[in-house]
């Protein structure tokens, strides 16, 4: 029984690792790097990206902001 519990826990950690691996892969893409650099150089975009990364539901409040919406749409192409 212990092995089953441990296996379930390991699966959760593996799932987190998969997400991190995907993020690392995205950051190897020159276009993604360009978009992230653009976002970080603009305080409004940086704040929005940080908020959306910690709470994906927050993206809804930026859907009417063309600058933020376009950035997020571009990034989603690589996810």
Coordinates of C-alpha atoms in Angstrom, one line a residue:
X1 CA 0.0 0.0 0.0
X2 CA 2.8 2.4 0.7
X3 CA 4.2 2.0 -2.7
X4 CA 0.9 3.0 -4.2
X5 CA 0.7 6.2 -2.1
X6 CA 4.3 7.1 -3.0
X7 CA 3.6 6.4 -6.7
X8 CA 0.7 8.8 -6.7
X9 CA 2.7 11.5 -5.1
X10 CA 5.5 11.0 -7.6
X11 CA 3.0 11.4 -10.4
X12 CA 2.1 14.8 -9.1
X13 CA 5.7 15.9 -8.9
X14 CA 6.3 14.5 -12.4
X15 CA 3.3 16.6 -13.7
X16 CA 4.9 19.7 -12.2
X17 CA 8.2 18.8 -13.9
X18 CA 6.4 18.5 -17.2
X19 CA 5.1 22.0 -16.9
X20 CA 8.5 23.3 -16.0
X21 CA 10.0 21.5 -19.0
X22 CA 7.5 23.0 -21.3
X23 CA 8.3 26.5 -20.0
X24 CA 12.0 25.9 -20.5
X25 CA 11.4 24.7 -24.0
X26 CA 9.3 27.8 -24.8
X27 CA 12.1 30.0 -23.5
X28 CA 14.5 28.4 -26.1
X29 CA 12.3 29.8 -28.9
X30 CA 13.7 33.1 -30.2
X31 CA 10.2 34.5 -30.8
X32 CA 9.1 33.8 -27.3
X33 CA 12.3 35.4 -26.0
X34 CA 11.6 38.5 -28.1
X35 CA 8.0 38.7 -26.8
X36 CA 9.1 38.2 -23.1
X37 CA 11.8 40.9 -23.5
X38 CA 9.2 43.3 -25.0
X39 CA 6.8 42.5 -22.0
X40 CA 9.5 43.0 -19.4
X41 CA 10.6 46.4 -20.9
X42 CA 7.0 47.7 -20.6
X43 CA 5.9 48.1 -16.9
X44 CA 2.2 47.7 -17.8
X45 CA 2.8 44.5 -19.8
X46 CA 5.2 43.1 -17.2
X47 CA 2.6 43.6 -14.4
X48 CA -0.1 42.0 -16.5
X49 CA 2.1 39.0 -17.5
X50 CA 3.1 38.4 -13.9
X51 CA -0.5 38.5 -12.8
X52 CA -1.7 36.1 -15.5
X53 CA 1.2 33.7 -14.8
X54 CA 0.1 33.5 -11.1
X55 CA -3.6 33.5 -11.9
X56 CA -4.6 32.5 -15.4
X57 CA -8.2 33.7 -14.8
X58 CA -6.8 37.2 -14.6
X59 CA -6.3 37.1 -18.4
X60 CA -10.0 37.9 -18.8
X61 CA -9.6 41.5 -17.4
X62 CA -7.0 42.2 -20.2
X63 CA -9.0 41.0 -23.1
X64 CA -10.0 44.5 -24.0
X65 CA -6.5 45.9 -23.9
X66 CA -5.1 45.3 -27.4
X67 CA -1.5 45.5 -26.3
X68 CA -1.8 42.9 -23.6
X69 CA -4.3 40.8 -25.5
X70 CA -2.0 40.6 -28.6
X71 CA 1.0 39.6 -26.5
X72 CA -0.8 36.9 -24.7
X73 CA -2.2 35.6 -28.0
X74 CA 1.3 35.4 -29.5
X75 CA 2.6 33.6 -26.5
X76 CA -0.2 31.1 -26.6
X77 CA 0.9 30.0 -30.0
X78 CA 4.0 28.5 -28.5
X79 CA 2.3 26.8 -25.5

